[in-house]
Amino acid sequence: MAAYCLTVARLQVVLGRGARRIHVSAAYRATASVAMSRFEPSSSVNYEKIQSNVNIVKKRLNRPLTLSEKIVYGHLADPHTQDIDRGRTYLRLHPDRVAMQDATAQMAMLQFISSGLPRVAVPSTIHCDHLIEAQIGGEKDLARAKEINHEVYNFLSSSAAKYGVGFWKPGSGIIHQIILENYAYPGVMLIGTDSHTPNGGGLGAICIGVGGADAVDVMAGIPWELKCPKVIGVRLTGSLSGWTSPKDVILKVAGILTVKGGTGAIVEYHGPGVDSISCTGMATICNMGAEIGATTSVFPYNHRMRTYLEKTGRGDIAALADGYADLLVPDEGCEYDQVIEINLDQLKPHINGPFTPDLAHPVSDVGATAEKNDWPLEVKVGLIGSCTNSSYEDMGRAASVAKQALDRGLKCKAQFTVTPGSEQIRATIERDGYSKILNDVGGVVLANACGPCIGQWDRRDVKKGEKNTIVTSFNRNFTARNDANPATHAFVTSPEIVTALAIAGTLKFNPETDYLTAPNGEKFKLEAPNGDELPVKDFDPGQDTYQHPPADGVSLKVDVNPQSNRLQLLEPFDKWSGGDLEDMTVLIKVKGKCTTDHISAAGPWLKFRGHLDNISNNMLIGAVNSENDAVNKIKNHLTGEYGGVPDVARHYKASGLSWVVVGDDNYGEGSSREHAALEPRHLGGRAIIVKSFARIHETNLKKQGLLPLTFSNPSDYDKIRPDDKISIRGLQSFVPGKPLQAVLKHSDGSQETLELNHTFNETQISWFKAGSALNRMKELQH
């Protein structure tokens, strides 16, 4: 094909049935350097550039490439000289676009404002999906959210307009579903300020979750750094059928790799089984790759993606991708760092949990396992939707299960909630009757937002501390994640299994073999679910919820009230003093799992995501203190009294005492929220010393001028006592690859020296010395 760069020539807006329908017609121009995406300028589908970079790298490496390597290396800032070694070197990349959800966009935009730059350099969007609390139902919950969050939405809308960012209003839908419907395409590289950004891999894209400071780099046009990922191959054979769904693929993989098995790697699915999975099903699998710590996940381009592109108004991109099909699949003979084989013919429905997304059980076994472990068997609530499973196909398969029960006079025994992934999905399932079926079986349709998946759930059917079970089609089930109740046992499974278990009301129900009893006494078995991959009719776009930025926003104002308790302009962090860090106290030695939910809780705290000082009052309040096995109760070594973690940290900071946090394995797993790094820095922290880090959190800590360090010998964790004084030595000769030392001064007068490893490169060391990556960016402007 002679066309290399797709340029949208015009947008034709047609009003029909009260909704805006957008039709895109495009001209191909081989020489075009700037193109227009479905909604905004400067987004190009430039396969020629990717192909050119790939050819350069292939010649240098002299070997076949995996698909993920092609896309990643295809976006190198300097393909001629970049050092490429999987798992070792850092790559400098130029991603194509940035996406931010409202909870993280606040801090990202505050940092961008602090950078002093006039306008974003790459296409960027903000999506309002995190701040809508599930309480009554979609319309009322959305109206309430708009009223409560007016100040934040106004800030995001006005700053987006000023700096050239597209703005998806509250009610638009969940960021990752919107990206799939509008912005992802095979071969694109997108970064998003949410850990489930990899959802876009279902459309053959490399989509990576990052913190807001990384987003600022990309929005500023600065090459973005990523450690060269290893590549884990998952070879799929056979085909999905019956009750087995795409969700079961990733639930199985999570059971194999665990929550940290994918760290530092891209998971690349391939093999003949791929073609049996729908595009949105592939997105589900990639979405939950975040739960195994993967950098991202991706599928090769195929006819399922082409159909999805055509159905979502992007047939021109599909045609262009067809011309570069060899670029969008792995090379024959390419090598993976690890290969997992899954036969889809043999895969059974799974359900994972409780309390961790990698505790995998076949649905047929979970009832007996629950009895053995004293997990509550009664299903109190079933919840379907979230960014993981809220597609048209998901809703159709759930509705097909619900209709079977309704036809025999049954409704859900458990409470049942439904979250559409986008306004387009909501409008389409309402038009096609799915919403009515799900409502009639006992479901409540919530707003097009994250809702209970991220803790935005005003749950009232159980008291805090009351032991209970819920089943969801979400991605995460950490302790207290959904409803702030640490006694809630949350299990993750497919929407159709959630629906079946909500109807049966018990974990002991296996829909493949067990019978339900109708009100008339008739016993019946549910048939395997079915649902159209895509609507037979076109999607109904629903209400127009997109705000396009003006061509020039220089004259626009973005006001932040100094008295606001929700928004606060940022002050630069202090620079490195030039010497070693001496006699720091241990704020808390964390025991066991410590996710970003433990470090910076979501739920009710989401409202402070734009106010660093206020949200810092949640720092580490969910972490377990090794000294007393208590939560949010640590000893203040200046007063001898016990207090909450943020309170003690503030007292240390006011007293001029620097501190460190000591942690366990995979510290900072879970959400990409950079507040988990900003808060320790703001309250006087200098270093986080752990056995191992989750990828995004480690990078976020570096970006904010903190030292993320790991024990050279993991058992050295046991040598640190809560009342130690710790000095970090070797900072004056801080260079890549050279360990630092920690000198421990114990209260009994003895000392020990430990070796601490780090993964800093030269650029990242400059962030530390400047006090943060943002400080360094400002230095380079002068």
mmCIF file of C-alpha atoms in Angstrom, residues 151-355:
data_model
loop_
_atom_site.group_PDB
_atom_site.id
_atom_site.type_symbol
_atom_site.label_atom_id
_atom_site.label_comp_id
_atom_site.label_asym_id
_atom_site.label_seq_id
_atom_site.Cartn_x
_atom_site.Cartn_y
_atom_site.Cartn_z
ATOM 1 C CA GLU A 151 -14.501 22.304 41.449
ATOM 2 C CA VAL A 152 -12.334 19.414 40.244
ATOM 3 C CA TYR A 153 -14.210 18.934 36.972
ATOM 4 C CA ASN A 154 -13.966 22.669 36.298
ATOM 5 C CA PHE A 155 -10.210 22.577 36.931
ATOM 6 C CA LEU A 156 -9.718 19.610 34.619
ATOM 7 C CA SER A 157 -11.948 21.054 31.905
ATOM 8 C CA SER A 158 -10.301 24.491 31.982
ATOM 9 C CA SER A 159 -6.728 23.202 32.202
ATOM 10 C CA ALA A 160 -7.442 20.758 29.370
ATOM 11 C CA ALA A 161 -8.725 23.602 27.207
ATOM 12 C CA LYS A 162 -5.764 25.835 28.039
ATOM 13 C CA TYR A 163 -3.094 23.242 27.362
ATOM 14 C CA GLY A 164 -4.645 21.493 24.347
ATOM 15 C CA VAL A 165 -6.003 18.343 25.971
ATOM 16 C CA GLY A 166 -9.242 16.600 25.007
ATOM 17 C CA PHE A 167 -11.749 16.315 27.857
ATOM 18 C CA TRP A 168 -14.250 13.488 28.270
ATOM 19 C CA LYS A 169 -16.908 14.697 30.681
ATOM 20 C CA PRO A 170 -18.249 12.701 33.640
ATOM 21 C CA GLY A 171 -20.613 10.059 32.334
ATOM 22 C CA SER A 172 -18.517 9.408 29.212
ATOM 23 C CA GLY A 173 -17.320 6.094 30.498
ATOM 24 C CA ILE A 174 -14.244 4.342 31.800
ATOM 25 C CA ILE A 175 -10.953 5.579 30.357
ATOM 26 C CA HIS A 176 -9.820 2.225 28.957
ATOM 27 C CA GLN A 177 -13.095 1.499 27.194
ATOM 28 C CA ILE A 178 -13.045 4.996 25.654
ATOM 29 C CA ILE A 179 -9.467 4.443 24.482
ATOM 30 C CA LEU A 180 -10.407 1.112 22.903
ATOM 31 C CA GLU A 181 -13.394 2.667 21.152
ATOM 32 C CA ASN A 182 -11.580 5.750 19.884
ATOM 33 C CA TYR A 183 -7.810 5.933 20.233
ATOM 34 C CA ALA A 184 -6.114 2.524 20.334
ATOM 35 C CA TYR A 185 -5.126 0.887 17.078
ATOM 36 C CA PRO A 186 -2.607 -1.796 16.045
ATOM 37 C CA GLY A 187 0.960 -0.555 16.494
ATOM 38 C CA VAL A 188 0.240 2.607 18.481
ATOM 39 C CA MET A 189 2.192 3.317 21.650
ATOM 40 C CA LEU A 190 0.087 5.015 24.316
ATOM 41 C CA ILE A 191 0.833 5.744 27.950
ATOM 42 C CA GLY A 192 -1.893 6.275 30.517
ATOM 43 C CA THR A 193 -1.950 7.359 34.133
ATOM 44 C CA ASP A 194 -3.751 4.226 35.240
ATOM 45 C CA SER A 195 -2.355 0.753 35.768
ATOM 46 C CA HIS A 196 -4.965 -0.879 33.514
ATOM 47 C CA THR A 197 -3.932 1.123 30.460
ATOM 48 C CA PRO A 198 -2.700 -2.217 28.936
ATOM 49 C CA ASN A 199 -6.376 -2.833 28.058
ATOM 50 C CA GLY A 200 -5.499 -1.353 24.656
ATOM 51 C CA GLY A 201 -3.333 -4.386 23.902
ATOM 52 C CA GLY A 202 -6.556 -6.073 22.840
ATOM 53 C CA LEU A 203 -6.402 -3.895 19.743
ATOM 54 C CA GLY A 204 -2.741 -4.686 19.023
ATOM 55 C CA ALA A 205 -1.434 -1.580 20.795
ATOM 56 C CA ILE A 206 1.381 -1.165 23.298
ATOM 57 C CA CYS A 207 -0.393 0.722 26.088
ATOM 58 C CA ILE A 208 1.526 1.202 29.328
ATOM 59 C CA GLY A 209 0.414 2.451 32.742
ATOM 60 C CA VAL A 210 2.589 5.165 34.293
ATOM 61 C CA GLY A 211 2.573 7.872 36.923
ATOM 62 C CA GLY A 212 1.676 11.483 36.208
ATOM 63 C CA ALA A 213 5.290 12.639 36.067
ATOM 64 C CA ASP A 214 5.932 10.196 33.211
ATOM 65 C CA ALA A 215 2.869 11.579 31.455
ATOM 66 C CA VAL A 216 4.272 15.095 31.838
ATOM 67 C CA ASP A 217 7.490 14.003 30.113
ATOM 68 C CA VAL A 218 5.555 12.643 27.155
ATOM 69 C CA MET A 219 3.189 15.625 27.021
ATOM 70 C CA ALA A 220 6.278 17.845 27.007
ATOM 71 C CA GLY A 221 7.726 15.994 24.011
ATOM 72 C CA ILE A 222 10.688 14.663 26.012
ATOM 73 C CA PRO A 223 11.790 11.098 25.213
ATOM 74 C CA TRP A 224 10.230 8.775 27.757
ATOM 75 C CA GLU A 225 12.358 6.171 29.503
ATOM 76 C CA LEU A 226 11.372 2.525 29.904
ATOM 77 C CA LYS A 227 13.550 -0.348 30.978
ATOM 78 C CA CYS A 228 13.818 -2.616 27.943
ATOM 79 C CA PRO A 229 11.130 -5.193 28.696
ATOM 80 C CA LYS A 230 11.629 -8.916 28.630
ATOM 81 C CA VAL A 231 8.951 -10.747 26.642
ATOM 82 C CA ILE A 232 6.836 -13.565 28.024
ATOM 83 C CA GLY A 233 5.037 -15.519 25.348
ATOM 84 C CA VAL A 234 1.656 -17.112 26.017
ATOM 85 C CA ARG A 235 0.878 -19.558 23.253
ATOM 86 C CA LEU A 236 -2.825 -20.265 22.871
ATOM 87 C CA THR A 237 -4.147 -23.357 21.130
ATOM 88 C CA GLY A 238 -7.681 -24.697 20.772
ATOM 89 C CA SER A 239 -10.672 -22.383 21.034
ATOM 90 C CA LEU A 240 -12.942 -20.887 23.666
ATOM 91 C CA SER A 241 -16.398 -22.388 24.043
ATOM 92 C CA GLY A 242 -19.218 -22.917 26.510
ATOM 93 C CA TRP A 243 -18.863 -21.212 29.872
ATOM 94 C CA THR A 244 -15.163 -20.523 29.341
ATOM 95 C CA SER A 245 -14.468 -16.875 28.560
ATOM 96 C CA PRO A 246 -11.485 -14.613 27.781
ATOM 97 C CA LYS A 247 -11.391 -13.701 31.491
ATOM 98 C CA ASP A 248 -10.490 -17.307 32.281
ATOM 99 C CA VAL A 249 -7.315 -17.006 30.200
ATOM 100 C CA ILE A 250 -5.882 -14.242 32.372
ATOM 101 C CA LEU A 251 -7.210 -15.785 35.596
ATOM 102 C CA LYS A 252 -5.284 -18.927 34.650
ATOM 103 C CA VAL A 253 -2.158 -16.938 33.736
ATOM 104 C CA ALA A 254 -2.366 -15.022 37.023
ATOM 105 C CA GLY A 255 -2.447 -18.314 38.875
ATOM 106 C CA ILE A 256 0.698 -19.410 37.007
ATOM 107 C CA LEU A 257 2.764 -16.222 37.178
ATOM 108 C CA THR A 258 1.448 -14.731 40.483
ATOM 109 C CA VAL A 259 1.183 -11.005 41.171
ATOM 110 C CA LYS A 260 4.853 -10.357 40.409
ATOM 111 C CA GLY A 261 5.681 -12.958 37.754
ATOM 112 C CA GLY A 262 5.266 -10.499 34.894
ATOM 113 C CA THR A 263 7.357 -7.704 36.414
ATOM 114 C CA GLY A 264 9.682 -6.110 33.874
ATOM 115 C CA ALA A 265 8.107 -8.001 30.984
ATOM 116 C CA ILE A 266 5.538 -7.603 28.239
ATOM 117 C CA VAL A 267 3.177 -10.552 27.929
ATOM 118 C CA GLU A 268 2.650 -11.366 24.276
ATOM 119 C CA TYR A 269 -0.183 -13.710 23.305
ATOM 120 C CA HIS A 270 0.152 -15.702 20.107
ATOM 121 C CA GLY A 271 -0.764 -19.006 18.525
ATOM 122 C CA PRO A 272 -3.783 -20.439 16.702
ATOM 123 C CA GLY A 273 -6.087 -19.992 19.694
ATOM 124 C CA VAL A 274 -5.950 -16.201 19.392
ATOM 125 C CA ASP A 275 -8.496 -16.093 16.582
ATOM 126 C CA SER A 276 -11.204 -17.610 18.808
ATOM 127 C CA ILE A 277 -11.158 -14.541 21.063
ATOM 128 C CA SER A 278 -13.029 -11.321 20.294
ATOM 129 C CA CYS A 279 -11.222 -7.976 20.240
ATOM 130 C CA THR A 280 -12.848 -6.854 23.494
ATOM 131 C CA GLY A 281 -12.075 -10.285 24.952
ATOM 132 C CA MET A 282 -8.417 -9.763 24.112
ATOM 133 C CA ALA A 283 -8.658 -6.373 25.830
ATOM 134 C CA THR A 284 -9.996 -8.090 28.976
ATOM 135 C CA ILE A 285 -6.959 -10.381 29.029
ATOM 136 C CA CYS A 286 -4.517 -7.511 28.510
ATOM 137 C CA ASN A 287 -6.290 -5.333 31.079
ATOM 138 C CA MET A 288 -5.725 -7.806 33.896
ATOM 139 C CA GLY A 289 -2.089 -8.295 32.949
ATOM 140 C CA ALA A 290 -1.542 -5.464 35.421
ATOM 141 C CA GLU A 291 -2.364 -8.014 38.139
ATOM 142 C CA ILE A 292 0.751 -10.033 37.318
ATOM 143 C CA GLY A 293 2.969 -6.943 37.309
ATOM 144 C CA ALA A 294 3.486 -6.951 33.534
ATOM 145 C CA THR A 295 4.668 -3.792 31.809
ATOM 146 C CA THR A 296 1.844 -4.391 29.360
ATOM 147 C CA SER A 297 0.253 -7.173 27.283
ATOM 148 C CA VAL A 298 -0.505 -7.383 23.584
ATOM 149 C CA PHE A 299 -2.182 -9.510 20.905
ATOM 150 C CA PRO A 300 -1.217 -9.710 17.217
ATOM 151 C CA TYR A 301 -3.351 -7.968 14.605
ATOM 152 C CA ASN A 302 -6.101 -10.195 13.193
ATOM 153 C CA HIS A 303 -9.576 -10.121 11.623
ATOM 154 C CA ARG A 304 -11.258 -9.667 15.033
ATOM 155 C CA MET A 305 -9.428 -6.361 15.460
ATOM 156 C CA ARG A 306 -10.225 -5.328 11.916
ATOM 157 C CA THR A 307 -13.940 -5.921 12.522
ATOM 158 C CA TYR A 308 -13.847 -3.929 15.765
ATOM 159 C CA LEU A 309 -12.099 -1.002 14.083
ATOM 160 C CA GLU A 310 -14.689 -0.988 11.315
ATOM 161 C CA LYS A 311 -17.577 -1.178 13.776
ATOM 162 C CA THR A 312 -16.194 1.759 15.806
ATOM 163 C CA GLY A 313 -15.851 4.054 12.775
ATOM 164 C CA ARG A 314 -12.177 3.419 12.015
ATOM 165 C CA GLY A 315 -12.331 1.351 8.867
ATOM 166 C CA ASP A 316 -9.643 3.553 7.309
ATOM 167 C CA ILE A 317 -7.165 2.533 10.000
ATOM 168 C CA ALA A 318 -8.104 -1.122 9.499
ATOM 169 C CA ALA A 319 -7.399 -0.813 5.781
ATOM 170 C CA LEU A 320 -4.039 0.766 6.489
ATOM 171 C CA ALA A 321 -3.187 -1.899 9.071
ATOM 172 C CA ASP A 322 -3.994 -4.593 6.520
ATOM 173 C CA GLY A 323 -1.235 -3.152 4.333
ATOM 174 C CA TYR A 324 1.257 -3.482 7.181
ATOM 175 C CA ALA A 325 0.054 -6.810 8.551
ATOM 176 C CA ASP A 326 3.572 -8.282 8.687
ATOM 177 C CA LEU A 327 4.640 -5.411 10.950
ATOM 178 C CA LEU A 328 1.788 -6.082 13.364
ATOM 179 C CA VAL A 329 2.503 -9.742 14.135
ATOM 180 C CA PRO A 330 5.583 -11.459 15.613
ATOM 181 C CA ASP A 331 8.333 -12.609 13.262
ATOM 182 C CA GLU A 332 8.570 -16.316 12.638
ATOM 183 C CA GLY A 333 11.313 -17.763 14.820
ATOM 184 C CA CYS A 334 11.308 -14.933 17.370
ATOM 185 C CA GLU A 335 12.383 -15.881 20.877
ATOM 186 C CA TYR A 336 10.597 -15.268 24.178
ATOM 187 C CA ASP A 337 12.196 -15.153 27.614
ATOM 188 C CA GLN A 338 9.544 -17.562 28.866
ATOM 189 C CA VAL A 339 6.712 -19.417 27.154
ATOM 190 C CA ILE A 340 3.425 -20.534 28.717
ATOM 191 C CA GLU A 341 1.154 -22.923 26.804
ATOM 192 C CA ILE A 342 -2.619 -22.818 27.313
ATOM 193 C CA ASN A 343 -5.013 -25.120 25.480
ATOM 194 C CA LEU A 344 -8.307 -23.245 25.323
ATOM 195 C CA ASP A 345 -10.158 -26.499 24.617
ATOM 196 C CA GLN A 346 -9.184 -27.692 28.092
ATOM 197 C CA LEU A 347 -9.490 -24.385 29.964
ATOM 198 C CA LYS A 348 -12.292 -24.312 32.543
ATOM 199 C CA PRO A 349 -14.107 -21.306 34.061
ATOM 200 C CA HIS A 350 -12.059 -19.810 36.882
ATOM 201 C CA ILE A 351 -12.652 -17.617 39.906
ATOM 202 C CA ASN A 352 -9.741 -15.973 41.727
ATOM 203 C CA GLY A 353 -9.510 -14.804 45.309
ATOM 204 C CA PRO A 354 -10.125 -13.765 47.970
ATOM 205 C CA PHE A 355 -7.805 -10.866 48.847
#
